[in-house]
């Protein structure tokens, strides 16, 4: 298992390119199951979760080809098995995204339940309720969802009790091939939901309202192939902006979409950083100043993303003043707090709020990554900690950040990957 060794203290400076969005790429790969035609997907990030999804599709009999520019050609016409095994689903919860497409196109699916996870219980009850309302027969047995839809799924009015991103994507995909109209109320408005909708529309689906809280899908008999490019990763973008802010540096991020980061950019500006942006780039400059701690409340898009919470907690730990970060989306997403303390941070938890008082300096230590974004926050803290920080269990980072050590090195960070 690899670890990252970081020697902190270098203000980051330079330019890097942002990769395609993991949370759009995963559902779009699942959407290829909705047609027997060839689908080509571009701007796919080079990530472990993508490899897992490809393995999942490959085991079903789907043909996949990747070129050197990470364009993936998928042909699901050769599918043999509508089965997602536990051994793959347990490593990546997003595997549940194959359930909707398999049911919609093949009328049956057997998908392992994802189980618990480091940041909360994360059930999939709303996915299942929605599919049942569309006429699917569902049985949960031996840890698997056994699903069948005799005839086509039926369009339905779905009132989502909570805003769920993956749930919205799963049900929207299922609805594309259902008979009649499906209306998803209280739908997730995340840009990755809209990206999936745009891809489905390019495959012949009839979808309106993606990006709002009411999505209307008029089912069609079949979908066809397409050539689609994934949108840039807003969370990767935000993470590198925090890397610049936390180190007192100046970075420019290219091939991104800053308009998708409104709440994050507003908080970085409030922290005292100078943020400038164009259509496909964003730049952050601290002018060498130590930034100010900011209060944050996470909420579904367009609110402040829970996927940026850990990074801002790390930033507040070395910023001027005291601040509170409240996590409203997941119940247990503060695993990084204890590790940040090992680096000398003054941070305590009160319920779902992390209260930090900034210290001028952290000191390097061995720390352990517990989930994807928590790992990122430890790397960020390591960039400002005096001496060496060893971040262990970085397979979490490789799930969601493409070549993080190369990108940070390009910005001047002293970071290297070694086998531990
Ligand atoms: C997605 C993102 C993840 C992000 C999260 C919230 C992907 C692959 N992952 O995760 O990076 O952190 O959105 O922005 O896109 N819930 C239920 N029942 C359900 C479904 C969800 O109670 O059936 C709850 C969850 O436990 C959680 C909340 O709803 O408390 C939001 O979860 P959800 O939006 O579904 O997160 P994911 O789609 O799993």
Short mmCIF file of C-alpha atoms and ligand atoms in Angstrom, two decimals:
data_model
loop_
_atom_site.label_atom_id
_atom_site.label_comp_id
_atom_site.label_asym_id
_atom_site.label_seq_id
_atom_site.Cartn_x
_atom_site.Cartn_y
_atom_site.Cartn_z
CA UNK A 1 0.00 0.00 0.00
CA UNK A 2 1.45 3.38 -1.00
CA UNK A 3 1.79 6.45 1.17
CA UNK A 4 2.46 10.11 0.45
CA UNK A 5 5.34 11.93 2.12
CA UNK A 6 4.96 15.69 2.16
CA UNK A 7 7.45 18.27 3.36
CA UNK A 8 5.38 21.33 4.14
CA UNK A 9 6.06 25.04 3.94
CA UNK A 10 6.20 25.79 0.21
CA UNK A 11 3.63 28.34 -1.05
CA UNK A 12 2.13 26.75 -4.18
CA UNK A 13 2.60 28.59 -7.42
CA UNK A 14 1.78 27.71 -11.02
CA UNK A 15 -0.86 26.32 -13.36
CA UNK A 16 -2.49 22.91 -13.70
CA UNK A 17 -5.30 21.35 -15.67
CA UNK A 18 -8.41 19.98 -13.96
CA UNK A 19 -9.63 16.47 -14.83
CA UNK A 20 -13.12 15.25 -15.70
CA UNK A 21 -15.63 14.91 -12.84
CA UNK A 22 -15.68 11.53 -11.09
CA UNK A 23 -19.28 11.98 -9.99
CA UNK A 24 -20.41 12.55 -13.58
CA UNK A 25 -18.18 9.88 -15.13
CA UNK A 26 -19.50 7.07 -12.91
CA UNK A 27 -23.22 7.51 -13.73
CA UNK A 28 -22.45 8.17 -17.40
CA UNK A 29 -20.55 4.88 -17.59
CA UNK A 30 -23.61 3.22 -16.02
CA UNK A 31 -25.83 4.96 -18.59
CA UNK A 32 -24.07 3.09 -21.39
CA UNK A 33 -26.10 0.06 -20.22
CA UNK A 34 -29.22 1.78 -21.55
CA UNK A 35 -28.34 1.09 -25.20
CA UNK A 36 -26.89 -1.71 -27.30
CA UNK A 37 -25.11 0.90 -29.47
CA UNK A 38 -21.56 2.15 -29.09
CA UNK A 39 -21.10 5.05 -26.64
CA UNK A 40 -17.87 7.06 -26.58
CA UNK A 41 -17.05 9.05 -23.46
CA UNK A 42 -14.29 11.66 -23.34
CA UNK A 43 -12.51 13.57 -20.54
CA UNK A 44 -12.71 10.51 -18.28
CA UNK A 45 -10.50 11.00 -15.22
CA UNK A 46 -7.81 8.41 -14.55
CA UNK A 47 -9.10 7.15 -11.19
CA UNK A 48 -9.44 3.96 -9.28
CA UNK A 49 -13.26 4.28 -9.16
CA UNK A 50 -13.30 4.42 -12.96
CA UNK A 51 -11.25 1.21 -13.15
CA UNK A 52 -13.70 -0.42 -10.72
CA UNK A 53 -16.68 0.65 -12.84
CA UNK A 54 -14.99 -0.67 -15.98
CA UNK A 55 -14.34 -3.97 -14.23
CA UNK A 56 -17.97 -4.11 -13.12
CA UNK A 57 -19.24 -3.53 -16.67
CA UNK A 58 -16.63 -5.89 -18.12
CA UNK A 59 -17.76 -8.72 -15.86
CA UNK A 60 -21.30 -8.25 -17.15
CA UNK A 61 -19.97 -8.91 -20.65
CA UNK A 62 -19.90 -5.27 -21.79
CA UNK A 63 -17.08 -4.46 -24.23
CA UNK A 64 -14.84 -1.54 -23.27
CA UNK A 65 -11.87 0.06 -24.99
CA UNK A 66 -9.76 2.88 -23.60
CA UNK A 67 -7.40 4.96 -25.68
CA UNK A 68 -4.30 6.77 -24.43
CA UNK A 69 -6.30 10.02 -23.98
CA UNK A 70 -8.72 8.27 -21.60
CA UNK A 71 -11.59 8.21 -24.07
CA UNK A 72 -13.62 5.11 -23.38
CA UNK A 73 -15.62 3.30 -26.02
CA UNK A 74 -18.36 1.17 -24.48
CA UNK A 75 -20.58 -1.36 -26.19
CA UNK A 76 -23.21 -2.90 -23.93
CA UNK A 77 -24.79 -4.85 -26.81
CA UNK A 78 -22.73 -7.85 -25.70
CA UNK A 79 -24.04 -7.88 -22.10
CA UNK A 80 -24.55 -11.38 -20.67
CA UNK A 81 -25.12 -10.96 -16.93
CA UNK A 82 -27.18 -8.38 -15.05
CA UNK A 83 -25.19 -8.88 -11.88
CA UNK A 84 -23.10 -6.59 -9.63
CA UNK A 85 -21.18 -8.64 -7.05
CA UNK A 86 -20.49 -7.61 -3.44
CA UNK A 87 -16.72 -7.73 -3.89
CA UNK A 88 -16.91 -4.78 -6.32
CA UNK A 89 -19.87 -2.89 -4.84
CA UNK A 90 -18.25 -2.84 -1.38
CA UNK A 91 -15.25 -0.96 -2.79
CA UNK A 92 -17.42 1.60 -4.57
CA UNK A 93 -20.94 2.52 -3.47
CA UNK A 94 -21.68 4.19 -6.80
CA UNK A 95 -21.97 0.67 -8.30
CA UNK A 96 -25.64 0.87 -7.27
CA UNK A 97 -26.00 3.13 -10.33
CA UNK A 98 -26.20 0.07 -12.59
CA UNK A 99 -29.52 -0.95 -10.98
CA UNK A 100 -31.77 1.60 -12.72
CA UNK A 101 -30.31 1.12 -16.23
CA UNK A 102 -30.29 -2.72 -16.00
CA UNK A 103 -33.91 -2.83 -14.86
CA UNK A 104 -35.03 -0.33 -17.47
CA UNK A 105 -33.40 -2.05 -20.44
CA UNK A 106 -33.30 -5.72 -19.44
CA UNK A 107 -36.14 -5.99 -16.92
CA UNK A 108 -33.97 -7.63 -14.28
CA UNK A 109 -30.91 -7.04 -12.11
CA UNK A 110 -29.13 -8.46 -9.13
CA UNK A 111 -27.02 -5.87 -7.35
CA UNK A 112 -25.26 -6.15 -4.01
CA UNK A 113 -26.34 -3.67 -1.33
CA UNK A 114 -23.44 -1.27 -0.67
CA UNK A 115 -23.49 -1.54 3.15
CA UNK A 116 -22.15 1.08 5.57
CA UNK A 117 -19.33 3.47 4.91
CA UNK A 118 -16.84 5.62 6.79
CA UNK A 119 -18.90 8.82 6.54
CA UNK A 120 -22.33 7.49 7.54
CA UNK A 121 -24.88 4.75 7.04
CA UNK A 122 -25.71 5.90 3.48
CA UNK A 123 -28.76 3.73 2.74
CA UNK A 124 -30.23 3.31 -0.75
CA UNK A 125 -33.87 3.07 0.37
CA UNK A 126 -34.92 6.02 -1.79
CA UNK A 127 -33.49 4.41 -4.93
CA UNK A 128 -35.48 1.25 -4.16
CA UNK A 129 -38.70 3.11 -3.27
CA UNK A 130 -38.54 5.03 -6.54
CA UNK A 131 -38.01 1.92 -8.64
CA UNK A 132 -40.85 0.16 -6.80
CA UNK A 133 -43.13 3.11 -7.57
CA UNK A 134 -42.21 2.58 -11.24
CA UNK A 135 -43.50 -0.98 -11.04
CA UNK A 136 -40.31 -2.91 -10.24
CA UNK A 137 -40.57 -5.94 -8.00
CA UNK A 138 -37.77 -5.77 -5.46
CA UNK A 139 -36.61 -8.29 -2.94
CA UNK A 140 -33.62 -7.83 -0.64
CA UNK A 141 -32.12 -11.18 0.26
CA UNK A 142 -28.65 -12.29 1.37
CA UNK A 143 -27.32 -8.76 0.97
CA UNK A 144 -28.47 -8.45 -2.64
CA UNK A 145 -31.26 -6.50 -4.30
CA UNK A 146 -33.08 -8.86 -6.66
CA UNK A 147 -35.08 -6.71 -9.03
CA UNK A 148 -37.46 -7.53 -11.85
CA UNK A 149 -39.72 -5.44 -14.04
CA UNK A 150 -42.20 -7.54 -15.98
CA UNK A 151 -42.81 -5.58 -19.17
CA UNK A 152 -41.48 -2.01 -19.15
CA UNK A 153 -41.08 0.15 -16.06
CA UNK A 154 -43.97 2.59 -15.72
CA UNK A 155 -43.56 6.34 -15.42
CA UNK A 156 -44.46 7.62 -11.96
CA UNK A 157 -44.59 10.69 -9.73
CA UNK A 158 -41.65 10.36 -7.33
CA UNK A 159 -41.50 12.53 -4.21
CA UNK A 160 -38.02 12.18 -2.79
CA UNK A 161 -38.00 12.47 1.03
CA UNK A 162 -34.40 13.68 0.98
CA UNK A 163 -32.24 15.18 -1.72
CA UNK A 164 -30.13 12.28 -2.99
CA UNK A 165 -27.63 12.72 -5.78
CA UNK A 166 -27.09 9.09 -6.77
CA UNK A 167 -30.77 8.34 -6.14
CA UNK A 168 -31.82 11.08 -8.57
CA UNK A 169 -29.36 9.79 -11.18
CA UNK A 170 -30.49 6.16 -10.82
CA UNK A 171 -34.19 7.01 -11.12
CA UNK A 172 -33.65 9.46 -13.98
CA UNK A 173 -31.81 6.76 -15.93
CA UNK A 174 -34.53 4.19 -15.21
CA UNK A 175 -37.22 6.65 -16.33
CA UNK A 176 -35.65 7.24 -19.77
CA UNK A 177 -36.91 3.85 -21.01
CA UNK A 178 -40.09 3.65 -18.88
CA UNK A 179 -43.54 3.79 -20.35
CA UNK A 180 -44.95 7.30 -19.94
CA UNK A 181 -43.91 10.28 -17.86
CA UNK A 182 -41.86 10.29 -14.65
CA UNK A 183 -41.66 13.39 -12.48
CA UNK A 184 -38.94 13.49 -9.80
CA UNK A 185 -39.84 16.04 -7.11
CA UNK A 186 -37.14 17.26 -4.70
CA UNK A 187 -34.50 16.09 -7.19
CA UNK A 188 -30.80 16.77 -6.60
CA UNK A 189 -29.62 19.85 -8.54
CA UNK A 190 -25.91 18.95 -8.63
CA UNK A 191 -24.13 19.80 -11.92
CA UNK A 192 -23.24 16.11 -12.30
CA UNK A 193 -26.98 15.29 -12.44
CA UNK A 194 -27.31 17.83 -15.28
CA UNK A 195 -24.25 16.38 -17.03
CA UNK A 196 -25.78 12.91 -16.91
CA UNK A 197 -29.08 14.34 -18.21
CA UNK A 198 -27.26 16.04 -21.11
CA UNK A 199 -25.53 12.78 -21.98
CA UNK A 200 -28.86 10.90 -21.86
CA UNK A 201 -30.49 13.57 -24.04
CA UNK A 202 -27.66 13.10 -26.57
CA UNK A 203 -28.62 9.38 -26.54
CA UNK A 204 -32.22 10.24 -27.45
CA UNK A 205 -33.77 10.59 -23.98
CA UNK A 206 -36.47 13.15 -23.34
CA UNK A 207 -35.61 15.01 -20.10
CA UNK A 208 -36.54 18.46 -18.84
CA UNK A 209 -35.69 20.31 -15.65
CA UNK A 210 -32.29 18.78 -14.82
CA UNK A 211 -30.50 21.31 -12.61
CA UNK A 212 -33.81 22.25 -10.93
CA UNK A 213 -35.61 20.36 -8.15
CA UNK A 214 -38.21 18.93 -10.56
CA UNK A 215 -37.04 16.64 -13.32
CA UNK A 216 -39.52 15.45 -15.93
CA UNK A 217 -38.67 12.42 -18.05
CA UNK A 218 -40.85 11.30 -20.94
CA UNK A 219 -39.95 7.64 -21.50
CA UNK A 220 -38.85 6.52 -24.97
CA UNK A 221 -38.68 2.99 -26.44
CA UNK A 222 -34.94 2.97 -26.97
CA UNK A 223 -31.79 5.04 -26.70
CA UNK A 224 -28.91 5.19 -29.17
CA UNK A 225 -25.14 5.69 -29.10
CA UNK A 226 -23.40 9.02 -28.56
CA UNK A 227 -20.03 10.70 -28.18
CA UNK A 228 -19.99 12.73 -24.96
CA UNK A 229 -17.35 14.63 -22.99
CA UNK A 230 -17.55 14.70 -19.16
CA UNK A 231 -17.70 18.07 -17.40
CA UNK A 232 -14.69 19.19 -15.25
CA UNK A 233 -14.44 18.16 -11.62
CA UNK A 234 -15.59 21.02 -9.38
CA UNK A 235 -14.41 19.26 -6.21
CA UNK A 236 -10.90 18.71 -7.59
CA UNK A 237 -10.93 22.39 -8.60
CA UNK A 238 -11.98 23.46 -5.09
CA UNK A 239 -9.36 21.24 -3.47
CA UNK A 240 -6.48 22.83 -5.44
CA UNK A 241 -7.84 26.32 -4.71
CA UNK A 242 -7.70 25.48 -1.00
CA UNK A 243 -4.17 24.13 -1.53
CA UNK A 244 -3.17 27.57 -2.82
CA UNK A 245 -5.03 29.37 -0.04
CA UNK A 246 -3.66 27.25 2.79
CA UNK A 247 -0.03 27.63 1.64
CA UNK A 248 -0.30 31.39 0.97
CA UNK A 249 0.26 30.79 -2.74
CA UNK A 250 -1.10 31.63 -6.19
CA UNK A 251 -2.45 29.05 -8.64
CA UNK A 252 -4.34 29.06 -11.91
CA UNK A 253 -6.56 26.09 -12.73
CA UNK A 254 -7.42 25.47 -16.36
CA UNK A 255 -10.07 23.36 -18.15
CA UNK A 256 -12.56 23.89 -15.36
CA UNK A 257 -15.98 25.53 -14.87
CA UNK A 258 -15.78 28.09 -12.03
CA UNK A 259 -19.50 28.94 -12.32
CA UNK A 260 -20.19 25.54 -10.71
CA UNK A 261 -18.28 26.58 -7.57
CA UNK A 262 -20.26 29.64 -6.48
CA UNK A 263 -20.54 28.77 -2.76
CA UNK A 264 -16.89 27.67 -2.53
CA UNK A 265 -15.47 30.73 -4.32
CA UNK A 266 -17.59 33.02 -2.12
CA UNK A 267 -16.09 31.42 1.01
CA UNK A 268 -12.52 31.67 -0.34
CA UNK A 269 -13.11 35.35 -1.07
CA UNK A 270 -14.55 35.84 2.42
CA UNK A 271 -11.36 34.20 3.74
CA UNK A 272 -9.40 37.03 2.12
CA UNK A 273 -8.11 35.33 -1.02
CA UNK A 274 -8.33 37.10 -4.35
CA UNK A 275 -10.28 34.93 -6.79
CA UNK A 276 -10.45 35.75 -10.49
CA UNK A 277 -12.14 33.66 -13.14
CA UNK A 278 -12.90 33.22 -16.81
CA UNK A 279 -15.24 30.82 -18.53
CA UNK A 280 -12.89 27.82 -18.22
CA UNK A 281 -10.27 28.91 -15.68
CA UNK A 282 -10.02 30.20 -12.14
CA UNK A 283 -7.11 31.76 -10.27
CA UNK A 284 -6.56 32.21 -6.55
CA UNK A 285 -3.96 34.55 -5.09
CA UNK A 286 -3.43 35.13 -1.37
CA UNK A 287 -0.88 37.89 -1.95
CA UNK A 288 1.28 36.01 0.57
CA UNK A 289 -1.19 36.86 3.38
CA UNK A 290 -2.42 34.41 5.99
CA UNK A 291 -6.08 33.89 5.37
CA UNK A 292 -9.01 34.23 7.75
CA UNK A 293 -11.07 31.31 9.11
CA UNK A 294 -14.63 31.08 7.73
CA UNK A 295 -17.89 29.54 8.98
CA UNK A 296 -19.38 26.93 6.64
CA UNK A 297 -22.68 25.00 6.53
CA UNK A 298 -22.83 22.15 4.04
CA UNK A 299 -26.00 21.50 2.07
CA UNK A 300 -27.08 20.08 -1.31
CA UNK A 301 -26.18 22.09 -4.44
CA UNK A 302 -26.15 25.06 -4.91
CA UNK A 303 -25.18 25.18 -1.22
CA UNK A 304 -21.68 24.57 0.06
CA UNK A 305 -20.69 20.99 -0.95
CA UNK A 306 -20.09 18.38 1.74
CA UNK A 307 -17.28 17.13 -0.52
CA UNK A 308 -15.36 20.37 0.28
CA UNK A 309 -16.00 20.29 4.04
CA UNK A 310 -12.86 18.41 5.08
CA UNK A 311 -10.60 20.65 2.97
CA UNK A 312 -12.08 23.82 4.56
CA UNK A 313 -11.71 22.29 8.03
CA UNK A 314 -7.98 21.84 7.31
CA UNK A 315 -7.76 25.39 5.99
CA UNK A 316 -9.46 26.87 9.06
CA UNK A 317 -6.93 25.03 11.26
CA UNK A 318 -4.14 27.35 10.04
CA UNK A 319 -6.17 30.50 9.35
CA UNK A 320 -6.63 33.57 11.56
CA UNK A 321 -9.38 33.27 14.17
CA UNK A 322 -12.05 30.83 15.32
CA UNK A 323 -14.71 29.37 13.03
CA UNK A 324 -17.38 26.68 12.91
CA UNK A 325 -17.96 24.15 10.14
CA UNK A 326 -21.32 22.39 10.26
CA UNK A 327 -21.91 19.15 8.33
CA UNK A 328 -25.57 18.72 7.37
CA UNK A 329 -25.43 16.03 4.65
CA UNK A 330 -23.64 13.04 6.23
CA UNK A 331 -23.82 12.12 9.91
CA UNK A 332 -20.24 11.02 10.49
CA UNK A 333 -18.06 13.00 8.15
CA UNK A 334 -15.43 14.26 10.60
CA UNK A 335 -12.95 11.38 10.65
CA UNK A 336 -10.22 13.83 9.60
CA UNK A 337 -10.59 15.90 12.78
CA UNK A 338 -8.65 13.51 15.02
CA UNK A 339 -5.92 13.18 12.42
CA UNK A 340 -5.66 16.97 12.05
CA UNK A 341 -5.15 17.16 15.80
CA UNK A 342 -2.15 14.83 15.43
CA UNK A 343 -0.62 17.56 13.27
CA UNK A 344 -1.15 20.10 16.07
CA UNK A 345 -4.50 21.56 15.01
CA UNK A 346 -6.78 23.13 17.62
CA UNK A 347 -10.08 21.60 16.54
CA UNK A 348 -12.95 20.10 18.51
CA UNK A 349 -16.28 18.55 17.64
CA UNK A 350 -19.63 19.66 19.02
CA UNK A 351 -22.27 17.41 17.47
CA UNK A 352 -22.11 17.94 13.73
CA UNK A 353 -19.92 21.06 14.04
CA UNK A 354 -16.12 21.31 13.98
CA UNK A 355 -14.83 24.35 15.82
CA UNK A 356 -11.33 25.44 14.95
CA UNK A 357 -9.00 28.05 16.34
CA UNK A 358 -6.26 28.69 13.83
CA UNK A 359 -2.68 28.01 14.86
CA UNK A 360 0.24 29.69 13.06
CA UNK A 361 1.89 26.37 12.37
CA UNK A 362 1.16 22.63 12.16
CA UNK A 363 3.88 20.03 12.63
CA UNK A 364 4.37 16.93 10.46
CA UNK A 365 3.29 13.50 11.73
CA UNK A 366 2.15 10.15 10.38
CA UNK A 367 -1.60 10.33 9.67
CA UNK A 368 -4.09 7.94 8.20
CA UNK A 369 -6.60 8.59 5.43
CA UNK A 370 -10.12 7.33 6.24
CA UNK A 371 -12.17 8.38 3.23
CA UNK A 372 -11.69 10.23 -0.01
CA UNK A 373 -12.14 13.87 0.98
CA UNK A 374 -10.75 13.35 4.49
CA UNK A 375 -7.56 12.13 2.81
CA UNK A 376 -7.40 15.26 0.71
CA UNK A 377 -7.67 17.41 3.82
CA UNK A 378 -4.68 15.61 5.37
CA UNK A 379 -2.60 16.21 2.26
CA UNK A 380 -3.55 19.92 2.39
CA UNK A 381 -2.58 20.12 6.06
CA UNK A 382 0.69 18.36 5.23
CA UNK A 383 1.48 21.10 2.70
CA UNK A 384 1.72 23.66 5.53
CA UNK A 385 3.00 21.43 8.35
CA UNK A 386 6.60 21.90 9.44
CA UNK A 387 8.72 18.84 8.62
CA UNK A 388 7.40 15.61 7.11
CA UNK A 389 3.82 14.39 7.07
CA UNK A 390 3.25 10.78 6.04
CA UNK A 391 -0.28 10.18 4.75
CA UNK A 392 -1.04 6.47 4.84
CA UNK A 393 -3.81 4.45 3.18
CA UNK A 394 -3.90 6.72 0.18
CA UNK A 395 -5.92 4.28 -1.89
CA UNK A 396 -8.81 6.51 -0.80
CA UNK A 397 -7.21 9.47 -2.59
CA UNK A 398 -6.58 7.45 -5.73
CA UNK A 399 -10.32 6.78 -5.91
CA UNK A 400 -11.02 10.44 -6.59
CA UNK A 401 -7.91 12.52 -7.40
CA UNK A 402 -6.00 11.95 -10.63
CA UNK A 403 -2.23 11.85 -9.98
CA UNK A 404 -2.48 14.21 -7.00
CA UNK A 405 1.26 14.08 -6.24
CA UNK A 406 2.15 14.99 -9.82
CA UNK A 407 -0.26 17.92 -9.92
CA UNK A 408 0.91 19.25 -6.54
CA UNK A 409 4.57 18.81 -7.55
CA UNK A 410 3.86 20.81 -10.67
CA UNK A 411 2.74 23.63 -8.34
CA UNK A 412 6.00 23.38 -6.39
CA UNK A 413 4.93 21.15 -3.49
CA UNK A 414 7.43 18.72 -2.03
CA UNK A 415 5.47 15.52 -2.17
CA UNK A 416 6.32 11.97 -3.16
CA UNK A 417 4.62 8.59 -3.27
CA UNK A 418 6.42 5.67 -1.70
CA UNK A 419 5.40 2.09 -0.94
CA UNK A 420 4.74 1.84 2.81
C1 LIG B 1 -23.05 11.73 -3.88
C2 LIG B 1 -21.61 11.88 -4.30
C3 LIG B 1 -20.76 12.21 -3.08
C4 LIG B 1 -21.33 13.40 -2.32
C5 LIG B 1 -22.81 13.23 -2.05
C6 LIG B 1 -23.48 14.46 -1.47
C7 LIG B 1 -21.42 10.40 -6.21
C8 LIG B 1 -20.86 9.14 -6.78
N1 LIG B 1 -21.16 10.65 -4.91
O1 LIG B 1 -23.12 10.62 -2.98
O2 LIG B 1 -19.43 12.50 -3.53
O3 LIG B 1 -20.65 13.54 -1.09
O4 LIG B 1 -23.51 12.91 -3.26
O5 LIG B 1 -23.26 15.56 -2.29
O6 LIG B 1 -22.02 11.17 -6.92
N2 LIG B 1 -29.83 9.00 1.68
C9 LIG B 1 -30.83 8.23 2.24
N3 LIG B 1 -31.44 7.28 1.46
C10 LIG B 1 -31.10 7.06 0.14
C11 LIG B 1 -30.09 7.86 -0.42
C12 LIG B 1 -29.47 8.82 0.38
O7 LIG B 1 -31.16 8.37 3.42
O8 LIG B 1 -31.70 6.19 -0.50
C13 LIG B 1 -29.15 10.04 2.51
C14 LIG B 1 -27.65 9.74 2.72
O9 LIG B 1 -27.42 8.83 3.78
C15 LIG B 1 -27.10 11.14 2.97
C16 LIG B 1 -28.00 12.04 2.09
O10 LIG B 1 -29.15 11.27 1.80
O11 LIG B 1 -27.27 11.49 4.31
C17 LIG B 1 -27.34 12.46 0.79
O12 LIG B 1 -26.79 11.33 0.15
P1 LIG B 1 -26.67 11.21 -1.43
O13 LIG B 1 -26.93 12.52 -2.07
O14 LIG B 1 -27.47 10.05 -1.89
O15 LIG B 1 -25.13 10.87 -1.59
P2 LIG B 1 -24.51 9.94 -2.71
O16 LIG B 1 -25.35 10.06 -3.93
O17 LIG B 1 -24.25 8.59 -2.13
#
